Short mmCIF file of C-alpha atoms and ligand atoms in Angstrom, two decimals:
data_model
loop_
_atom_site.label_atom_id
_atom_site.label_comp_id
_atom_site.label_asym_id
_atom_site.label_seq_id
_atom_site.Cartn_x
_atom_site.Cartn_y
_atom_site.Cartn_z
CA MET A 1 44.47 28.06 -7.77
CA LYS A 2 42.84 30.78 -5.90
CA LEU A 3 40.67 32.05 -8.59
CA GLU A 4 39.51 28.25 -9.00
CA ALA A 5 38.68 28.16 -5.41
CA THR A 6 36.42 31.26 -5.69
CA VAL A 7 34.68 29.92 -8.78
CA SER A 8 33.95 26.39 -7.08
CA ARG A 9 32.87 28.49 -3.92
CA ARG A 10 30.56 30.66 -5.85
CA LYS A 11 29.03 27.67 -7.66
CA ARG A 12 28.45 25.93 -4.27
CA ILE A 13 26.70 29.25 -3.01
CA ASN A 14 24.61 29.62 -5.82
CA ARG A 15 23.60 25.76 -5.50
CA ILE A 16 22.66 26.38 -2.00
CA LYS A 17 20.84 29.51 -3.02
CA ILE A 18 18.76 27.37 -5.61
CA ILE A 19 18.12 24.95 -2.65
CA ILE A 20 16.84 27.46 -0.46
CA ILE A 21 14.59 29.15 -3.15
CA VAL A 22 13.18 25.50 -4.06
CA LEU A 23 12.49 25.06 -0.49
CA ILE A 24 10.98 28.40 0.15
CA ILE A 25 8.69 27.77 -3.09
CA ALA A 26 8.00 24.23 -1.74
CA CYS A 27 6.64 25.60 1.57
CA LEU A 28 4.29 28.14 -0.02
CA ILE A 29 2.94 25.72 -2.61
CA LEU A 30 2.46 22.46 -0.51
CA PRO A 31 0.18 24.26 1.97
CA THR A 32 -1.75 25.63 -0.68
CA ILE A 33 -2.29 22.60 -2.51
CA ILE A 34 -3.25 20.84 0.86
CA SER A 35 -5.69 23.69 1.66
CA ILE A 36 -7.28 23.29 -1.92
CA VAL A 37 -7.63 19.65 -1.42
CA LEU A 38 -9.05 20.06 1.94
CA PHE A 39 -11.43 22.82 0.82
CA ILE A 40 -12.71 20.01 -2.02
CA LYS A 41 -13.18 17.47 0.60
CA VAL A 42 -14.93 19.53 2.90
CA ASN A 43 -17.22 20.49 0.38
CA SER A 44 -18.15 17.08 -0.98
CA LEU A 45 -18.58 15.98 2.70
CA GLN A 46 -21.10 19.20 3.16
CA ASP A 47 -22.93 18.13 0.27
CA GLN A 48 -23.00 14.35 1.39
CA ILE A 49 -24.14 15.97 4.78
CA ASP A 50 -26.94 17.72 3.00
CA VAL A 51 -27.81 14.68 1.16
CA LEU A 52 -28.47 13.03 4.36
CA MET A 53 -30.18 15.91 5.99
CA ILE A 54 -32.84 16.56 3.45
CA GLU A 55 -33.52 12.39 3.67
CA LYS A 56 -34.06 12.72 7.23
CA TYR A 57 -35.31 15.82 8.15
CA GLY A 58 -36.38 17.74 4.67
CA VAL A 59 -33.84 20.72 5.40
CA THR A 60 -30.18 21.17 4.63
CA TYR A 61 -27.73 21.07 7.74
CA ASN A 62 -27.39 24.96 7.45
CA GLU A 63 -31.05 25.61 7.10
CA LEU A 64 -31.44 23.55 10.33
CA ARG A 65 -28.67 25.07 11.91
CA ASN A 66 -29.90 28.91 11.21
CA LYS A 67 -33.22 27.96 12.79
CA ASN A 68 -31.56 26.14 15.80
CA HIS A 69 -29.23 28.94 16.31
CA GLU A 70 -31.14 30.77 18.98
CA GLU A 71 -32.42 27.55 20.53
CA VAL A 72 -29.07 26.07 20.85
CA ALA A 73 -27.91 29.24 22.46
CA HIS A 74 -30.97 28.95 24.82
CA ALA A 75 -30.35 25.31 25.46
CA ALA A 76 -26.65 25.86 26.54
CA VAL A 77 -28.44 28.37 29.12
CA VAL A 78 -30.84 26.23 30.12
CA ALA A 79 -28.34 23.38 30.87
CA GLU A 80 -26.31 25.46 32.98
CA ASP A 81 -29.20 26.66 34.93
CA LEU A 82 -30.15 23.02 35.38
CA SER A 83 -26.98 21.78 36.68
CA VAL A 84 -26.94 24.73 39.52
CA GLU A 85 -30.62 24.61 40.01
CA GLN A 86 -31.25 20.82 40.02
CA SER A 87 -28.11 18.99 41.42
CA SER A 88 -30.16 16.27 42.82
CA ASP A 89 -32.28 15.75 39.74
CA THR A 90 -29.54 15.76 37.41
CA ASP A 91 -27.52 13.18 39.56
CA GLU A 92 -30.41 10.86 38.99
CA LEU A 93 -30.49 11.56 35.40
CA GLU A 94 -26.93 10.95 35.18
CA SER A 95 -26.94 7.75 37.17
CA GLU A 96 -28.73 6.16 33.94
CA THR A 97 -26.50 3.19 32.98
CA SER A 98 -25.13 3.11 29.48
CA SER A 99 -27.19 0.07 29.09
CA ASP A 100 -30.26 1.72 29.66
CA LYS A 101 -29.55 4.16 27.10
CA GLN A 102 -28.82 1.45 24.94
CA GLN A 103 -32.26 -0.05 25.45
CA ILE A 104 -33.93 3.28 24.78
CA SER A 105 -31.92 4.10 21.45
CA GLU A 106 -32.79 -0.04 20.35
CA ASN A 107 -36.55 0.98 21.35
CA ASN A 108 -36.24 4.16 19.30
CA SER A 109 -34.93 2.48 16.02
CA LEU A 110 -37.92 0.19 16.23
CA GLN A 111 -40.42 3.20 16.90
CA THR A 112 -38.80 5.30 14.25
CA ASN A 113 -39.31 2.59 11.56
CA ASN A 114 -43.20 3.84 12.09
CA GLU A 115 -42.49 7.07 10.48
CA ASN A 116 -45.88 7.98 11.91
CA LYS A 117 -47.32 11.41 11.00
CA VAL A 118 -48.03 13.89 13.94
CA THR A 119 -51.61 13.09 14.39
CA ASN A 120 -51.73 9.49 13.79
CA GLU A 121 -52.44 6.67 16.06
CA ILE A 122 -51.07 7.01 19.64
CA SER A 123 -47.89 5.16 20.07
CA ASP A 124 -47.44 3.67 23.50
CA PHE A 125 -43.95 4.66 24.93
CA THR A 126 -44.02 2.88 28.19
CA ASN A 127 -41.65 0.44 27.18
CA VAL A 128 -38.85 2.95 27.06
CA LEU A 129 -39.16 3.49 30.70
CA ASP A 130 -36.57 1.81 32.93
CA PHE A 131 -38.30 2.51 36.27
CA LYS A 132 -41.72 1.79 37.69
CA LEU A 133 -44.60 4.39 38.06
CA ASP A 134 -46.42 4.26 40.91
CA LYS A 135 -50.37 5.04 40.55
CA GLU A 136 -50.75 6.48 44.03
CA ASN A 137 -47.69 8.43 43.72
CA MET A 138 -48.49 9.73 40.25
CA LYS A 139 -51.79 10.60 41.10
CA SER A 140 -50.62 12.95 43.89
CA LYS A 141 -48.62 15.07 41.39
CA LYS A 142 -49.30 18.09 39.84
CA VAL A 143 -47.88 18.84 36.32
CA TYR A 144 -47.81 22.30 34.21
CA LEU A 145 -46.80 21.42 30.67
CA SER A 146 -45.31 24.60 29.01
CA PHE A 147 -44.38 25.38 25.39
CA ASP A 148 -41.80 28.22 24.61
CA ASP A 149 -41.23 30.14 21.44
CA GLY A 150 -44.34 29.55 19.35
CA PRO A 151 -46.42 30.24 17.78
CA SER A 152 -44.89 27.63 15.11
CA GLN A 153 -46.44 25.70 12.41
CA TYR A 154 -47.09 23.05 15.02
CA THR A 155 -48.84 25.15 17.23
CA GLY A 156 -52.30 23.85 15.82
CA ASP A 157 -51.33 20.15 16.21
CA ILE A 158 -50.14 20.97 19.64
CA LEU A 159 -53.67 22.65 20.52
CA ASP A 160 -55.40 19.63 18.88
CA ILE A 161 -53.50 17.09 20.89
CA LEU A 162 -54.21 19.36 24.17
CA ALA A 163 -58.04 19.55 23.32
CA LYS A 164 -58.18 15.70 22.71
CA TYR A 165 -57.29 15.07 26.08
CA ASN A 166 -58.99 18.00 27.51
CA VAL A 167 -55.50 19.14 29.10
CA LYS A 168 -54.53 22.78 29.56
CA ALA A 169 -51.12 24.11 29.21
CA THR A 170 -48.99 27.26 28.99
CA PHE A 171 -47.90 28.94 25.86
CA PHE A 172 -44.65 31.46 26.48
CA VAL A 173 -44.85 32.99 23.07
CA ILE A 174 -42.93 35.37 20.95
CA GLY A 175 -43.83 38.28 18.68
CA LYS A 176 -45.25 37.33 15.14
CA THR A 177 -47.75 39.14 13.17
CA ASP A 178 -48.76 36.93 10.18
CA GLU A 179 -52.60 35.99 10.26
CA TYR A 180 -51.66 32.50 11.09
CA SER A 181 -49.50 33.09 14.04
CA LYS A 182 -52.33 35.70 15.21
CA SER A 183 -55.11 33.04 15.01
CA MET A 184 -52.83 30.82 17.18
CA TYR A 185 -52.65 33.24 20.03
CA GLN A 186 -56.39 33.62 19.62
CA ARG A 187 -56.86 29.82 19.86
CA ILE A 188 -54.71 29.54 23.24
CA VAL A 189 -56.63 32.15 24.86
CA ASN A 190 -60.15 30.99 23.66
CA GLU A 191 -59.34 26.97 24.32
CA GLY A 192 -58.62 27.92 27.79
CA HIS A 193 -54.79 27.84 28.00
CA THR A 194 -52.45 30.38 29.60
CA LEU A 195 -50.96 32.85 27.29
CA GLY A 196 -47.52 34.07 28.60
CA ILE A 197 -45.09 36.43 27.47
CA HIS A 198 -41.35 35.40 26.47
CA SER A 199 -40.24 38.04 24.30
CA TYR A 200 -41.09 39.85 21.33
CA SER A 201 -37.69 39.06 19.24
CA HIS A 202 -36.30 36.55 21.68
CA VAL A 203 -32.60 38.01 20.69
CA TYR A 204 -30.73 38.08 24.00
CA GLN A 205 -28.28 40.80 22.87
CA THR A 206 -31.41 43.23 22.32
CA ILE A 207 -33.67 42.36 25.27
CA TYR A 208 -31.01 42.27 27.81
CA LYS A 209 -28.92 45.08 26.43
CA SER A 210 -30.45 47.57 28.94
CA LEU A 211 -33.77 47.92 31.01
CA GLU A 212 -35.16 50.38 28.43
CA ASP A 213 -34.44 47.88 25.89
CA PHE A 214 -36.28 45.22 27.76
CA ASP A 215 -39.20 47.30 28.43
CA LYS A 216 -39.59 48.04 24.68
CA ASP A 217 -39.53 44.54 23.72
CA PHE A 218 -41.93 43.41 26.74
CA THR A 219 -44.38 45.92 25.86
CA LYS A 220 -44.06 45.15 22.14
CA LEU A 221 -45.27 41.83 22.85
CA SER A 222 -47.87 42.51 25.52
CA ASP A 223 -49.50 44.91 23.06
CA LEU A 224 -49.58 42.91 20.27
CA LEU A 225 -50.96 40.09 22.58
CA TYR A 226 -53.51 42.36 23.86
CA ASP A 227 -54.64 43.92 20.28
CA THR A 228 -54.92 40.41 18.76
CA THR A 229 -56.89 38.62 21.53
CA GLY A 230 -58.07 41.34 24.06
CA TYR A 231 -56.47 39.26 26.75
CA LEU A 232 -53.60 40.99 28.69
CA PRO A 233 -50.99 38.09 29.70
CA HIS A 234 -49.87 38.56 33.49
CA ILE A 235 -47.16 35.59 33.47
CA TYR A 236 -43.65 35.70 32.06
CA ARG A 237 -40.75 33.47 31.15
CA PHE A 238 -37.33 34.73 30.84
CA PRO A 239 -35.80 33.89 27.46
CA GLY A 240 -33.04 31.70 28.65
CA GLY A 241 -34.34 31.43 32.11
CA SER A 242 -34.33 34.05 35.24
CA GLY A 243 -30.85 32.57 35.89
CA ASN A 244 -29.54 33.45 32.66
CA ASP A 245 -25.74 34.60 32.42
CA VAL A 246 -26.37 36.73 29.20
CA SER A 247 -28.55 39.39 30.54
CA LYS A 248 -26.44 42.86 30.80
CA ILE A 249 -29.09 44.09 33.01
CA LYS A 250 -29.18 42.96 36.68
CA THR A 251 -31.94 40.40 37.14
CA SER A 252 -33.16 41.87 40.16
CA LYS A 253 -33.85 45.28 38.01
CA ILE A 254 -35.86 42.99 35.49
CA ILE A 255 -37.70 41.63 38.64
CA GLU A 256 -38.66 45.08 39.97
CA TYR A 257 -40.01 45.97 36.64
CA LEU A 258 -41.98 42.62 36.79
CA ASN A 259 -43.21 43.12 40.05
CA LYS A 260 -44.64 46.84 39.31
CA LYS A 261 -46.40 45.49 36.30
CA ASN A 262 -47.87 42.60 38.66
CA ILE A 263 -46.31 40.07 36.32
CA ILE A 264 -45.21 36.59 37.74
CA TYR A 265 -42.28 34.74 36.12
CA PHE A 266 -42.09 31.13 35.80
CA ASP A 267 -38.70 28.97 35.24
CA TRP A 268 -39.00 25.34 35.02
CA ASN A 269 -38.06 21.99 37.06
CA VAL A 270 -38.18 19.67 33.96
CA VAL A 271 -36.89 19.73 30.42
CA ASN A 272 -37.80 17.27 27.89
CA GLY A 273 -34.49 18.13 26.26
CA ASP A 274 -35.81 19.49 22.81
CA ALA A 275 -33.42 22.42 22.97
CA THR A 276 -30.07 20.61 23.15
CA GLY A 277 -28.10 20.79 19.84
CA ASN A 278 -28.54 17.33 18.99
CA LEU A 279 -32.16 16.25 17.91
CA LEU A 280 -33.78 13.89 20.51
CA THR A 281 -36.32 11.18 19.51
CA PRO A 282 -39.95 11.36 20.56
CA GLU A 283 -39.08 8.53 22.87
CA GLU A 284 -36.03 10.10 24.60
CA LEU A 285 -38.55 13.21 24.81
CA TYR A 286 -41.17 11.10 26.39
CA TYR A 287 -38.47 9.56 28.72
CA ASN A 288 -37.21 12.94 29.91
CA VAL A 289 -40.49 14.16 30.88
CA ILE A 290 -42.05 11.19 32.51
CA LYS A 291 -38.77 10.40 34.48
CA GLY A 292 -38.78 14.35 35.40
CA ILE A 293 -42.51 14.18 36.50
CA ASN A 294 -41.85 10.91 38.51
CA ILE A 295 -39.36 12.61 40.78
CA ASN A 296 -40.99 16.09 41.44
CA ASN A 297 -44.18 16.87 43.53
CA THR A 298 -44.88 19.65 41.30
CA SER A 299 -43.33 19.85 37.90
CA ILE A 300 -43.29 22.61 35.49
CA VAL A 301 -42.12 20.91 32.26
CA LEU A 302 -40.44 23.16 29.44
CA MET A 303 -40.87 22.10 26.02
CA HIS A 304 -40.29 24.09 22.65
CA ASP A 305 -43.12 25.10 20.19
CA THR A 306 -40.93 25.93 17.10
CA ASP A 307 -40.89 24.79 13.52
CA THR A 308 -37.94 22.19 14.14
CA LYS A 309 -39.73 20.72 16.85
CA GLU A 310 -41.81 18.06 15.11
CA ASN A 311 -40.51 15.20 17.68
CA THR A 312 -41.80 17.31 20.56
CA VAL A 313 -45.27 17.13 19.01
CA LYS A 314 -44.87 13.32 18.32
CA SER A 315 -43.98 12.99 21.99
CA LEU A 316 -46.51 14.93 23.40
CA GLU A 317 -49.64 12.46 22.86
CA PRO A 318 -47.89 9.48 24.66
CA ILE A 319 -47.09 11.53 27.39
CA LEU A 320 -50.80 12.92 27.97
CA LYS A 321 -51.45 8.99 27.46
CA THR A 322 -49.38 8.27 30.33
CA LEU A 323 -50.15 11.06 32.65
CA THR A 324 -54.03 10.67 32.09
CA GLU A 325 -53.75 6.79 32.64
CA PHE A 326 -52.08 7.65 36.23
CA GLN A 327 -54.46 10.35 36.75
CA THR A 328 -51.58 12.86 37.32
CA GLU A 329 -53.26 16.44 37.40
CA ILE A 330 -52.18 18.69 34.64
CA LEU A 331 -53.12 22.12 34.84
CA PRO A 332 -52.12 25.46 32.84
CA LEU A 333 -49.97 28.05 34.92
CA ASP A 334 -51.47 31.05 36.72
CA LYS A 335 -50.48 33.95 38.83
CA ASP A 336 -51.74 31.84 41.77
CA VAL A 337 -49.52 29.00 41.07
CA THR A 338 -46.63 29.09 43.20
CA PRO A 339 -43.49 29.88 40.92
CA ILE A 340 -40.55 27.73 40.22
CA GLN A 341 -37.87 30.38 39.70
CA GLN A 342 -34.09 30.01 39.42
CA VAL A 343 -33.41 33.71 40.52
CA THR A 344 -35.74 35.47 43.08
CA ALA A 345 -36.02 38.95 43.78
CA GLU A 346 -34.40 38.93 47.32
ZN1 ZN B 401 -37.05 30.58 24.36
#
């Protein structure tokens, strides 16, 4: 009897052991299978995204993301700065009702069907505005258009459009040594625009590591621009703005450095929004610029000149068309212009 009981107890223990082992194996195998299934799903979704991206933008998502990487980081800083600097402006922007936005996107879908090339006929975007422009008011304003991060494949187009409207702008450029880019530096100078320093590498981690690194980067670009064009730039724009919080150097140290070199730095008070992660349509970029100009007496408009900013180019001519129609004064930045600065030396 006692032996029988022992045997059946052993059997029961063995059964429990087997159940436990099976459970453990199941616990190991199941997540593995789920992982594999998810992996395959994600890959197929990625492929679908790429197909859609290539259809719409001509590049895969990863290519676009790599290109945008720096700009997105830039945009985050920009957005942050703006929320501090321009609380009144942002309030106004935020007070757009959702129906306004809906209306814009409806207009956009109508407009984007045209798929017009960059320099084709001028589109009139005034129908996306949900406010009225006053002629006298617009006439009294000063506008400084600025393009950061060029030269790019679109610099030539931008210069052509500016020339067509006989408008001078400002280019805060980065360092590039290929022949095309050098010819763009030269065109900017020759055609009467202001060539400003942005940064040679535009890599925050390097330029803002120490004042020594900052000086190295600054001088490298300054030298390149002087050697290429014979013109020594005297205005500067901080990558990320002077109010950026990525710099390891105290901003006052950099300002001191710039002062010693007689360099004036300019931030901005209007953004077209082309540095945000999501791609805005030409109509949305237009809307942001005109709205910003409408609420400021003097506007320094931040836009970007990079290979991914085709929509910025597409928005430029409608912007210039509206501003010329309303006789708004458009000028290049210069060291005599009262700067807009997020952070000042004092
Ligand atoms: Zn930049």
